[in-house]
Amino acid sequence: MTIFTWYGHATHGLETDGYKILVDPFFSGNPVASTALEEVAADFILITHGHDDHLGDTISIANRTGALVISNFEICEWLANRVPLTHGQHLGGGFKHPFGYLKLTLALHGSALPDGSYGGNPAGFLLTTNLGKKIYLAGDTGLFGDMQLIGEEGLDLAVIPIGDNYTMGPDDALRAVKLLNSKTVIPIHFGTWDLIDQDPAAWAARVEKETTTKVVVLKPGETYNL
Ligand code: NI
Ligand code: MN
């Protein structure tokens, strides 16, 4: 079984085959974080892009837990003397990690690091777990037509932003669901601040009326098993 946890905003966790994977760990300064920074466990940390609300507490968690940080090459170079272990990949490239096969996917966004350093291109992740589940973590992105190619992989779960302003809003996220054709979708990157406030139940109703994808709306701290 794979357990997905939403910690609020774009911070989420996957527990699969005994491994704890933390994605975009933004806890300190996150007004909706469901868990205290000191309590978070991780064997691996995945970073989609360099922005503060995604890189977040990576450095402190990686140093406390010894987790391997996986991101694009540029972010891994920037982190190399700040955390114990990194593994750089890049768009379109996959690698067989202990928890499954992880590929970096396109994302339409920015990726500057907190000190203004170049953070390479932003990414999403496509994970094939050791148990054969396909999970797409979109990261921060606008809608793009090649989501259809990701959908052709046969997705069990897609985790996508719906907040608008910085990423896809509800209308484009609905179009994304049609391209991704995932069995299940979980919306994130909304409700953190007024600027990205959305009604996830209303969005879920639209998606389920117009597609065959099931929407799972979580509250920060809630989990979904797949
Ligand atoms: Ni961002
Ligand atoms: Mn963001």
PDB file of N, CA and C in Angstrom, residues 169-221:
ATOM      1  N   GLY A 169      -5.548  27.490 -12.164  1.00  0.00           N
ATOM      2  CA  GLY A 169      -6.726  27.676 -11.336  1.00  0.00           C
ATOM      3  C   GLY A 169      -7.717  26.554 -11.626  1.00  0.00           C
ATOM      4  N   PRO A 170      -8.904  26.644 -11.051  1.00  0.00           N
ATOM      5  CA  PRO A 170      -9.875  25.559 -11.186  1.00  0.00           C
ATOM      6  C   PRO A 170     -10.238  25.217 -12.648  1.00  0.00           C
ATOM      7  N   ASP A 171     -10.381  26.227 -13.512  1.00  0.00           N
ATOM      8  CA  ASP A 171     -10.776  25.938 -14.900  1.00  0.00           C
ATOM      9  C   ASP A 171      -9.696  25.151 -15.633  1.00  0.00           C
ATOM     10  N   ASP A 172      -8.466  25.647 -15.553  1.00  0.00           N
ATOM     11  CA  ASP A 172      -7.374  24.943 -16.232  1.00  0.00           C
ATOM     12  C   ASP A 172      -7.066  23.603 -15.561  1.00  0.00           C
ATOM     13  N   ALA A 173      -7.251  23.527 -14.261  1.00  0.00           N
ATOM     14  CA  ALA A 173      -7.024  22.252 -13.571  1.00  0.00           C
ATOM     15  C   ALA A 173      -8.037  21.197 -14.026  1.00  0.00           C
ATOM     16  N   LEU A 174      -9.245  21.633 -14.327  1.00  0.00           N
ATOM     17  CA  LEU A 174     -10.243  20.707 -14.885  1.00  0.00           C
ATOM     18  C   LEU A 174      -9.787  20.210 -16.255  1.00  0.00           C
ATOM     19  N   ARG A 175      -9.258  21.130 -17.076  1.00  0.00           N
ATOM     20  CA  ARG A 175      -8.729  20.723 -18.388  1.00  0.00           C
ATOM     21  C   ARG A 175      -7.536  19.782 -18.216  1.00  0.00           C
ATOM     22  N   ALA A 176      -6.722  20.019 -17.193  1.00  0.00           N
ATOM     23  CA  ALA A 176      -5.587  19.134 -16.913  1.00  0.00           C
ATOM     24  C   ALA A 176      -6.071  17.722 -16.589  1.00  0.00           C
ATOM     25  N   VAL A 177      -7.127  17.635 -15.803  1.00  0.00           N
ATOM     26  CA  VAL A 177      -7.659  16.313 -15.440  1.00  0.00           C
ATOM     27  C   VAL A 177      -8.075  15.553 -16.700  1.00  0.00           C
ATOM     28  N   LYS A 178      -8.658  16.276 -17.659  1.00  0.00           N
ATOM     29  CA  LYS A 178      -9.080  15.626 -18.914  1.00  0.00           C
ATOM     30  C   LYS A 178      -7.879  15.101 -19.696  1.00  0.00           C
ATOM     31  N   LEU A 179      -6.746  15.802 -19.653  1.00  0.00           N
ATOM     32  CA  LEU A 179      -5.539  15.349 -20.355  1.00  0.00           C
ATOM     33  C   LEU A 179      -4.853  14.207 -19.607  1.00  0.00           C
ATOM     34  N   LEU A 180      -4.888  14.253 -18.289  1.00  0.00           N
ATOM     35  CA  LEU A 180      -4.158  13.276 -17.472  1.00  0.00           C
ATOM     36  C   LEU A 180      -4.909  11.962 -17.337  1.00  0.00           C
ATOM     37  N   ASN A 181      -6.236  12.042 -17.342  1.00  0.00           N
ATOM     38  CA  ASN A 181      -7.075  10.847 -17.317  1.00  0.00           C
ATOM     39  C   ASN A 181      -6.672   9.876 -16.205  1.00  0.00           C
ATOM     40  N   SER A 182      -6.366  10.426 -15.048  1.00  0.00           N
ATOM     41  CA  SER A 182      -5.962   9.615 -13.895  1.00  0.00           C
ATOM     42  C   SER A 182      -7.188   8.977 -13.247  1.00  0.00           C
ATOM     43  N   LYS A 183      -6.967   7.858 -12.553  1.00  0.00           N
ATOM     44  CA  LYS A 183      -8.096   7.243 -11.835  1.00  0.00           C
ATOM     45  C   LYS A 183      -8.572   8.182 -10.723  1.00  0.00           C
ATOM     46  N   THR A 184      -7.607   8.810 -10.050  1.00  0.00           N
ATOM     47  CA  THR A 184      -7.924   9.683  -8.912  1.00  0.00           C
ATOM     48  C   THR A 184      -7.092  10.956  -9.006  1.00  0.00           C
ATOM     49  N   VAL A 185      -7.654  12.063  -8.537  1.00  0.00           N
ATOM     50  CA  VAL A 185      -6.895  13.315  -8.472  1.00  0.00           C
ATOM     51  C   VAL A 185      -7.062  13.933  -7.087  1.00  0.00           C
ATOM     52  N   ILE A 186      -5.979  14.522  -6.582  1.00  0.00           N
ATOM     53  CA  ILE A 186      -6.017  15.257  -5.311  1.00  0.00           C
ATOM     54  C   ILE A 186      -5.570  16.689  -5.589  1.00  0.00           C
ATOM     55  N   PRO A 187      -6.401  17.681  -5.267  1.00  0.00           N
ATOM     56  CA  PRO A 187      -6.015  19.083  -5.475  1.00  0.00           C
ATOM     57  C   PRO A 187      -5.179  19.621  -4.307  1.00  0.00           C
ATOM     58  N   ILE A 188      -4.143  20.409  -4.638  1.00  0.00           N
ATOM     59  CA  ILE A 188      -3.315  21.056  -3.614  1.00  0.00           C
ATOM     60  C   ILE A 188      -3.012  22.497  -4.047  1.00  0.00           C
ATOM     61  N   HIS A 189      -2.135  23.174  -3.285  1.00  0.00           N
ATOM     62  CA  HIS A 189      -1.717  24.556  -3.580  1.00  0.00           C
ATOM     63  C   HIS A 189      -2.920  25.507  -3.650  1.00  0.00           C
ATOM     64  N   PHE A 190      -3.789  25.380  -2.652  1.00  0.00           N
ATOM     65  CA  PHE A 190      -4.920  26.313  -2.499  1.00  0.00           C
ATOM     66  C   PHE A 190      -5.187  26.470  -0.998  1.00  0.00           C
ATOM     67  N   GLY A 191      -5.850  27.588  -0.663  1.00  0.00           N
ATOM     68  CA  GLY A 191      -6.311  27.762   0.715  1.00  0.00           C
ATOM     69  C   GLY A 191      -5.242  28.202   1.704  1.00  0.00           C
ATOM     70  N   THR A 192      -4.003  28.353   1.244  1.00  0.00           N
ATOM     71  CA  THR A 192      -2.914  28.725   2.153  1.00  0.00           C
ATOM     72  C   THR A 192      -3.026  30.196   2.539  1.00  0.00           C
ATOM     73  N   TRP A 193      -3.271  31.014   1.534  1.00  0.00           N
ATOM     74  CA  TRP A 193      -3.433  32.464   1.698  1.00  0.00           C
ATOM     75  C   TRP A 193      -4.674  32.878   0.908  1.00  0.00           C
ATOM     76  N   ASP A 194      -5.211  34.067   1.214  1.00  0.00           N
ATOM     77  CA  ASP A 194      -6.411  34.562   0.521  1.00  0.00           C
ATOM     78  C   ASP A 194      -6.228  34.548  -0.997  1.00  0.00           C
ATOM     79  N   LEU A 195      -5.011  34.859  -1.442  1.00  0.00           N
ATOM     80  CA  LEU A 195      -4.731  34.987  -2.866  1.00  0.00           C
ATOM     81  C   LEU A 195      -4.992  33.692  -3.641  1.00  0.00           C
ATOM     82  N   ILE A 196      -4.885  32.556  -2.970  1.00  0.00           N
ATOM     83  CA  ILE A 196      -5.109  31.272  -3.661  1.00  0.00           C
ATOM     84  C   ILE A 196      -6.244  30.475  -3.000  1.00  0.00           C
ATOM     85  N   ASP A 197      -7.188  31.207  -2.427  1.00  0.00           N
ATOM     86  CA  ASP A 197      -8.346  30.553  -1.815  1.00  0.00           C
ATOM     87  C   ASP A 197      -9.241  29.965  -2.918  1.00  0.00           C
ATOM     88  N   GLN A 198      -9.708  28.751  -2.745  1.00  0.00           N
ATOM     89  CA  GLN A 198     -10.613  28.099  -3.711  1.00  0.00           C
ATOM     90  C   GLN A 198     -11.607  27.233  -2.961  1.00  0.00           C
ATOM     91  N   ASP A 199     -12.661  26.819  -3.662  1.00  0.00           N
ATOM     92  CA  ASP A 199     -13.656  25.907  -3.099  1.00  0.00           C
ATOM     93  C   ASP A 199     -13.419  24.521  -3.702  1.00  0.00           C
ATOM     94  N   PRO A 200     -12.676  23.655  -2.991  1.00  0.00           N
ATOM     95  CA  PRO A 200     -12.320  22.356  -3.584  1.00  0.00           C
ATOM     96  C   PRO A 200     -13.533  21.451  -3.830  1.00  0.00           C
ATOM     97  N   ALA A 201     -14.560  21.578  -3.001  1.00  0.00           N
ATOM     98  CA  ALA A 201     -15.756  20.727  -3.187  1.00  0.00           C
ATOM     99  C   ALA A 201     -16.482  21.102  -4.476  1.00  0.00           C
ATOM    100  N   ALA A 202     -16.555  22.397  -4.759  1.00  0.00           N
ATOM    101  CA  ALA A 202     -17.191  22.843  -6.006  1.00  0.00           C
ATOM    102  C   ALA A 202     -16.383  22.367  -7.210  1.00  0.00           C
ATOM    103  N   TRP A 203     -15.064  22.427  -7.101  1.00  0.00           N
ATOM    104  CA  TRP A 203     -14.203  21.951  -8.187  1.00  0.00           C
ATOM    105  C   TRP A 203     -14.375  20.438  -8.373  1.00  0.00           C
ATOM    106  N   ALA A 204     -14.419  19.725  -7.272  1.00  0.00           N
ATOM    107  CA  ALA A 204     -14.590  18.266  -7.343  1.00  0.00           C
ATOM    108  C   ALA A 204     -15.889  17.906  -8.057  1.00  0.00           C
ATOM    109  N   ALA A 205     -16.942  18.645  -7.775  1.00  0.00           N
ATOM    110  CA  ALA A 205     -18.245  18.363  -8.403  1.00  0.00           C
ATOM    111  C   ALA A 205     -18.158  18.567  -9.911  1.00  0.00           C
ATOM    112  N   ARG A 206     -17.481  19.619 -10.335  1.00  0.00           N
ATOM    113  CA  ARG A 206     -17.317  19.865 -11.778  1.00  0.00           C
ATOM    114  C   ARG A 206     -16.513  18.745 -12.432  1.00  0.00           C
ATOM    115  N   VAL A 207     -15.413  18.351 -11.791  1.00  0.00           N
ATOM    116  CA  VAL A 207     -14.553  17.299 -12.371  1.00  0.00           C
ATOM    117  C   VAL A 207     -15.336  15.990 -12.503  1.00  0.00           C
ATOM    118  N   GLU A 208     -16.075  15.651 -11.460  1.00  0.00           N
ATOM    119  CA  GLU A 208     -16.754  14.357 -11.476  1.00  0.00           C
ATOM    120  C   GLU A 208     -17.960  14.363 -12.413  1.00  0.00           C
ATOM    121  N   LYS A 209     -18.476  15.553 -12.732  1.00  0.00           N
ATOM    122  CA  LYS A 209     -19.564  15.658 -13.716  1.00  0.00           C
ATOM    123  C   LYS A 209     -19.025  15.492 -15.136  1.00  0.00           C
ATOM    124  N   GLU A 210     -17.825  16.035 -15.368  1.00  0.00           N
ATOM    125  CA  GLU A 210     -17.311  16.092 -16.749  1.00  0.00           C
ATOM    126  C   GLU A 210     -16.279  15.023 -17.083  1.00  0.00           C
ATOM    127  N   THR A 211     -15.798  14.261 -16.090  1.00  0.00           N
ATOM    128  CA  THR A 211     -14.778  13.237 -16.357  1.00  0.00           C
ATOM    129  C   THR A 211     -15.104  11.981 -15.553  1.00  0.00           C
ATOM    130  N   THR A 212     -14.314  10.928 -15.759  1.00  0.00           N
ATOM    131  CA  THR A 212     -14.491   9.700 -14.967  1.00  0.00           C
ATOM    132  C   THR A 212     -13.492   9.647 -13.809  1.00  0.00           C
ATOM    133  N   THR A 213     -12.717  10.715 -13.643  1.00  0.00           N
ATOM    134  CA  THR A 213     -11.722  10.771 -12.554  1.00  0.00           C
ATOM    135  C   THR A 213     -12.400  11.048 -11.220  1.00  0.00           C
ATOM    136  N   LYS A 214     -11.986  10.297 -10.202  1.00  0.00           N
ATOM    137  CA  LYS A 214     -12.500  10.507  -8.848  1.00  0.00           C
ATOM    138  C   LYS A 214     -11.649  11.574  -8.149  1.00  0.00           C
ATOM    139  N   VAL A 215     -12.296  12.518  -7.493  1.00  0.00           N
ATOM    140  CA  VAL A 215     -11.561  13.564  -6.777  1.00  0.00           C
ATOM    141  C   VAL A 215     -11.558  13.258  -5.285  1.00  0.00           C
ATOM    142  N   VAL A 216     -10.390  13.295  -4.687  1.00  0.00           N
ATOM    143  CA  VAL A 216     -10.271  13.138  -3.237  1.00  0.00           C
ATOM    144  C   VAL A 216      -9.833  14.488  -2.674  1.00  0.00           C
ATOM    145  N   VAL A 217     -10.738  15.123  -1.923  1.00  0.00           N
ATOM    146  CA  VAL A 217     -10.416  16.411  -1.309  1.00  0.00           C
ATOM    147  C   VAL A 217      -9.985  16.154   0.133  1.00  0.00           C
ATOM    148  N   LEU A 218      -8.755  16.484   0.433  1.00  0.00           N
ATOM    149  CA  LEU A 218      -8.226  16.277   1.783  1.00  0.00           C
ATOM    150  C   LEU A 218      -8.158  17.605   2.525  1.00  0.00           C
ATOM    151  N   LYS A 219      -8.157  17.520   3.839  1.00  0.00           N
ATOM    152  CA  LYS A 219      -7.795  18.664   4.682  1.00  0.00           C
ATOM    153  C   LYS A 219      -6.345  18.436   5.113  1.00  0.00           C
ATOM    154  N   PRO A 220      -5.608  19.512   5.403  1.00  0.00           N
ATOM    155  CA  PRO A 220      -4.232  19.332   5.859  1.00  0.00           C
ATOM    156  C   PRO A 220      -4.161  18.328   7.016  1.00  0.00           C
ATOM    157  N   GLY A 221      -3.269  17.361   6.873  1.00  0.00           N
ATOM    158  CA  GLY A 221      -3.116  16.312   7.895  1.00  0.00           C
ATOM    159  C   GLY A 221      -3.819  15.017   7.526  1.00  0.00           C
TER     160      GLY A 221
END
